[in-house]
Amino acid sequence: GLASAAVLQRCDASRAIPFEDHTFDAVLSNCVLEHIVDDAAAIEEAARVLKPGGSFIATVPLDYATSVSYPRLASLLVRLPSSLKKRWGSPPVRQAATIKEFSELSIIPYNHARFGYAQEEICAKLEAAGLQVRRIEHYMKFFATMPNDMLEGLALFEIEKGGEFEYTPRHAWAIAATFPLFYATALLDALLPRQAPAKAMAIFAQKECR
């Protein structure tokens, strides 16, 4: 029954979006801010359309210095001899000499404006917009990074990114066969500490009641 109740509005999130001040109870930004050049403006717009006390929920990748990088499958692949990298590695693996180079090469096709955020950086931008950070949790820790490493690191699971954010799997059968295992493995992250090294963080903030 949502078809008659939901309104889809396409707009530039970093400019004046077509809604009045204090319109919404909540704003959700799921893996968006890292793709926007003027992310501070997008955050300010989100805060503007939120009601006082409204919730802002965002997920963003952690920056390279904070993001978990070792031990990861990709860190082993980039150290292989060139002959083996050429045979088994995806293009980012074949072109990279370090895990940092691999990480940068693997995210370029996703149209990132930045690699990720330090926790202090994103908190400062939220608070400057009048959003008080209430809780931050890391996710995609050690076990949940394995699917990403498999997809981006091995030629068997190599994917071609078409359009803006679409995936065209080269071996759909292999991905379909292994994803149930990936999800089960990712559940093991729940056993790790809440602030354990990770690839991303989820943020819950509230608009100040002035």
Tab-separated table of C-alpha atoms in Angstrom:
chain	number	residue	atom	x	y	z
A	1	GLY	CA	0.000	0.000	0.000
A	2	LEU	CA	2.970	2.338	-0.120
A	3	ALA	CA	2.569	3.226	-3.806
A	4	SER	CA	-0.056	5.854	-2.993
A	5	ALA	CA	1.767	7.132	0.098
A	6	ALA	CA	5.396	7.330	-1.067
A	7	VAL	CA	6.765	10.190	-3.151
A	8	LEU	CA	10.065	9.777	-4.991
A	9	GLN	CA	11.945	13.021	-5.555
A	10	ARG	CA	15.174	13.131	-7.553
A	11	CYS	CA	17.417	16.056	-6.657
A	12	ASP	CA	20.961	17.163	-5.853
A	13	ALA	CA	21.398	16.457	-2.155
A	14	SER	CA	24.142	19.073	-1.832
A	15	ARG	CA	21.908	21.926	-3.052
A	16	ALA	CA	18.589	23.341	-1.872
A	17	ILE	CA	16.411	20.235	-1.968
A	18	PRO	CA	12.705	20.858	-2.673
A	19	PHE	CA	11.325	20.434	0.845
A	20	GLU	CA	10.449	22.910	3.557
A	21	ASP	CA	12.380	23.264	6.802
A	22	HIS	CA	11.450	20.793	9.548
A	23	THR	CA	9.617	18.410	7.197
A	24	PHE	CA	10.836	14.939	8.173
A	25	ASP	CA	11.153	12.852	11.322
A	26	ALA	CA	14.197	11.019	9.964
A	27	VAL	CA	16.788	11.141	7.192
A	28	LEU	CA	18.654	8.019	6.062
A	29	SER	CA	21.941	8.256	4.148
A	30	ASN	CA	23.148	4.760	3.269
A	31	CYS	CA	26.617	4.822	1.647
A	32	VAL	CA	25.955	8.213	0.043
A	33	LEU	CA	28.120	10.941	1.589
A	34	GLU	CA	31.415	9.512	0.308
A	35	HIS	CA	30.111	10.016	-3.252
A	36	ILE	CA	29.217	13.717	-2.816
A	37	VAL	CA	31.928	16.324	-3.384
A	38	ASP	CA	30.282	18.927	-1.133
A	39	ASP	CA	29.271	16.521	1.604
A	40	ALA	CA	29.067	19.280	4.219
A	41	ALA	CA	26.335	21.003	2.173
A	42	ALA	CA	24.435	17.724	1.860
A	43	ILE	CA	24.583	17.236	5.620
A	44	GLU	CA	23.370	20.790	6.200
A	45	GLU	CA	20.424	20.203	3.845
A	46	ALA	CA	19.570	16.985	5.658
A	47	ALA	CA	19.612	18.862	8.965
A	48	ARG	CA	17.484	21.657	7.531
A	49	VAL	CA	14.622	19.387	6.499
A	50	LEU	CA	14.708	17.453	9.780
A	51	LYS	CA	12.305	18.333	12.559
A	52	PRO	CA	13.916	19.334	15.895
A	53	GLY	CA	14.810	16.093	17.645
A	54	GLY	CA	14.622	14.226	14.323
A	55	SER	CA	16.970	11.342	13.567
A	56	PHE	CA	19.830	11.304	11.066
A	57	ILE	CA	21.161	7.827	10.289
A	58	ALA	CA	24.188	7.470	8.031
A	59	THR	CA	26.622	4.788	6.955
A	60	VAL	CA	30.029	5.747	5.557
A	61	PRO	CA	33.316	3.944	4.895
A	62	LEU	CA	36.185	4.562	7.256
A	63	ASP	CA	39.245	6.299	5.833
A	64	TYR	CA	42.291	4.305	4.804
A	65	ALA	CA	44.208	5.026	7.985
A	66	THR	CA	41.341	3.657	10.098
A	67	SER	CA	39.887	1.003	7.816
A	68	VAL	CA	40.909	-2.576	8.436
A	69	SER	CA	43.488	-3.636	5.875
A	70	TYR	CA	45.384	-6.541	7.402
A	71	PRO	CA	45.075	-9.452	7.351
A	72	ARG	CA	42.964	-9.522	4.193
A	73	LEU	CA	42.945	-11.782	1.186
A	74	ALA	CA	43.749	-8.865	-1.088
A	75	SER	CA	46.868	-8.009	0.916
A	76	LEU	CA	48.175	-11.487	0.082
A	77	LEU	CA	47.144	-11.339	-3.563
A	78	VAL	CA	49.016	-8.101	-4.281
A	79	ARG	CA	52.212	-9.729	-2.996
A	80	LEU	CA	52.036	-12.646	-5.434
A	81	PRO	CA	54.604	-12.881	-8.250
A	82	SER	CA	53.503	-11.049	-11.382
A	83	SER	CA	52.901	-14.296	-13.274
A	84	LEU	CA	50.440	-15.527	-10.650
A	85	LYS	CA	48.781	-12.119	-10.262
A	86	LYS	CA	48.217	-12.020	-14.009
A	87	ARG	CA	46.617	-15.470	-13.927
A	88	TRP	CA	44.518	-15.250	-10.761
A	89	GLY	CA	44.147	-11.585	-9.903
A	90	SER	CA	41.563	-9.019	-10.932
A	91	PRO	CA	42.739	-5.766	-12.603
A	92	PRO	CA	43.177	-3.913	-9.256
A	93	VAL	CA	45.352	-6.783	-7.994
A	94	ARG	CA	47.429	-6.904	-11.178
A	95	GLN	CA	48.068	-3.149	-11.112
A	96	ALA	CA	48.728	-2.749	-7.381
A	97	ALA	CA	51.990	-3.164	-5.513
A	98	THR	CA	50.485	-2.431	-2.071
A	99	ILE	CA	47.149	-2.947	-0.344
A	100	LYS	CA	46.638	0.823	-0.339
A	101	GLU	CA	46.988	0.952	-4.128
A	102	PHE	CA	44.581	-1.989	-4.448
A	103	SER	CA	42.016	-0.241	-2.239
A	104	GLU	CA	42.227	2.957	-4.266
A	105	LEU	CA	42.004	1.133	-7.605
A	106	SER	CA	39.060	-0.986	-6.501
A	107	ILE	CA	36.882	1.958	-5.440
A	108	ILE	CA	37.548	4.289	-8.393
A	109	PRO	CA	34.727	2.804	-10.522
A	110	TYR	CA	32.249	3.515	-7.707
A	111	ASN	CA	32.542	7.278	-8.304
A	112	HIS	CA	33.819	8.061	-4.826
A	113	ALA	CA	34.537	11.678	-3.962
A	114	ARG	CA	36.743	10.462	-1.090
A	115	PHE	CA	38.090	7.179	0.201
A	116	GLY	CA	36.252	7.445	3.518
A	117	TYR	CA	36.086	9.304	6.822
A	118	ALA	CA	37.901	9.438	10.104
A	119	GLN	CA	35.377	9.320	12.932
A	120	GLU	CA	36.402	12.754	14.171
A	121	GLU	CA	35.967	14.248	10.682
A	122	ILE	CA	32.419	13.050	10.087
A	123	CYS	CA	31.362	13.942	13.642
A	124	ALA	CA	32.668	17.482	13.179
A	125	LYS	CA	30.654	17.910	9.962
A	126	LEU	CA	27.481	16.593	11.591
A	127	GLU	CA	27.835	18.778	14.656
A	128	ALA	CA	28.561	21.848	12.513
A	129	ALA	CA	25.161	21.263	10.898
A	130	GLY	CA	23.414	21.065	14.284
A	131	LEU	CA	23.304	17.269	14.493
A	132	GLN	CA	24.347	15.735	17.801
A	133	VAL	CA	26.037	12.344	17.416
A	134	ARG	CA	24.461	9.828	19.798
A	135	ARG	CA	25.997	6.534	18.744
A	136	ILE	CA	28.583	5.139	16.329
A	137	GLU	CA	29.178	1.480	15.537
A	138	HIS	CA	31.716	-0.127	13.235
A	139	TYR	CA	30.600	-2.786	10.778
A	140	MET	CA	32.185	-4.850	7.993
A	141	LYS	CA	34.941	-5.976	10.320
A	142	PHE	CA	37.325	-8.847	9.658
A	143	PHE	CA	34.930	-11.602	8.541
A	144	ALA	CA	32.546	-9.398	6.560
A	145	THR	CA	35.420	-8.052	4.441
A	146	MET	CA	36.008	-11.472	2.914
A	147	PRO	CA	33.225	-11.189	0.283
A	148	ASN	CA	34.599	-7.828	-0.850
A	149	ASP	CA	38.092	-9.248	-1.123
A	150	MET	CA	36.862	-12.237	-3.100
A	151	LEU	CA	34.796	-10.127	-5.488
A	152	GLU	CA	37.428	-7.438	-5.994
A	153	GLY	CA	40.543	-9.574	-5.711
A	154	LEU	CA	40.102	-12.795	-7.638
A	155	ALA	CA	39.532	-12.968	-11.365
A	156	LEU	CA	37.028	-15.792	-10.789
A	157	PHE	CA	34.749	-13.284	-9.089
A	158	GLU	CA	35.819	-10.256	-11.082
A	159	ILE	CA	32.970	-7.848	-11.739
A	160	GLU	CA	32.573	-5.250	-14.423
A	161	LYS	CA	30.990	-2.049	-13.203
A	162	GLY	CA	28.659	-0.550	-15.754
A	163	GLY	CA	26.589	2.624	-15.748
A	164	GLU	CA	26.964	4.451	-12.463
A	165	PHE	CA	26.711	1.818	-9.732
A	166	GLU	CA	25.523	-1.363	-11.457
A	167	TYR	CA	27.254	-4.739	-11.226
A	168	THR	CA	27.528	-7.190	-14.087
A	169	PRO	CA	28.968	-10.394	-12.621
A	170	ARG	CA	31.337	-12.237	-14.920
A	171	HIS	CA	30.520	-15.549	-13.265
A	172	ALA	CA	27.025	-15.244	-11.838
A	173	TRP	CA	26.923	-18.929	-10.912
A	174	ALA	CA	30.000	-18.595	-8.705
A	175	ILE	CA	28.619	-15.567	-6.877
A	176	ALA	CA	25.249	-17.269	-6.371
A	177	ALA	CA	26.943	-20.388	-5.043
A	178	THR	CA	29.184	-18.627	-2.537
A	179	PHE	CA	27.095	-15.719	-1.232
A	180	PRO	CA	25.216	-17.834	1.345
A	181	LEU	CA	28.624	-18.742	2.768
A	182	PHE	CA	29.668	-15.074	2.742
A	183	TYR	CA	26.618	-14.051	4.761
A	184	ALA	CA	27.178	-16.844	7.271
A	185	THR	CA	30.845	-15.852	7.642
A	186	ALA	CA	29.917	-12.182	8.126
A	187	LEU	CA	27.798	-13.125	11.153
A	188	LEU	CA	31.018	-13.985	12.975
A	189	ASP	CA	31.744	-10.240	13.145
A	190	ALA	CA	29.212	-10.119	15.988
A	191	LEU	CA	31.793	-11.889	18.140
A	192	LEU	CA	34.293	-9.056	17.694
A	193	PRO	CA	34.379	-5.891	19.856
A	194	ARG	CA	31.983	-3.102	18.836
A	195	GLN	CA	34.829	-0.725	17.952
A	196	ALA	CA	37.055	-3.363	16.349
A	197	PRO	CA	38.886	-2.296	13.173
A	198	ALA	CA	36.395	-2.212	10.327
A	199	LYS	CA	35.723	-0.897	6.838
A	200	ALA	CA	32.665	1.206	7.654
A	201	MET	CA	30.692	2.854	10.433
A	202	ALA	CA	27.032	3.493	11.135
A	203	ILE	CA	26.127	6.792	12.799
A	204	PHE	CA	23.005	7.819	14.676
A	205	ALA	CA	22.575	11.546	15.310
A	206	GLN	CA	19.733	13.850	16.307
A	207	LYS	CA	18.895	17.386	15.348
A	208	GLU	CA	19.230	19.846	18.168
A	209	CYS	CA	15.991	21.091	19.750
A	210	ARG	CA	16.424	24.856	19.715
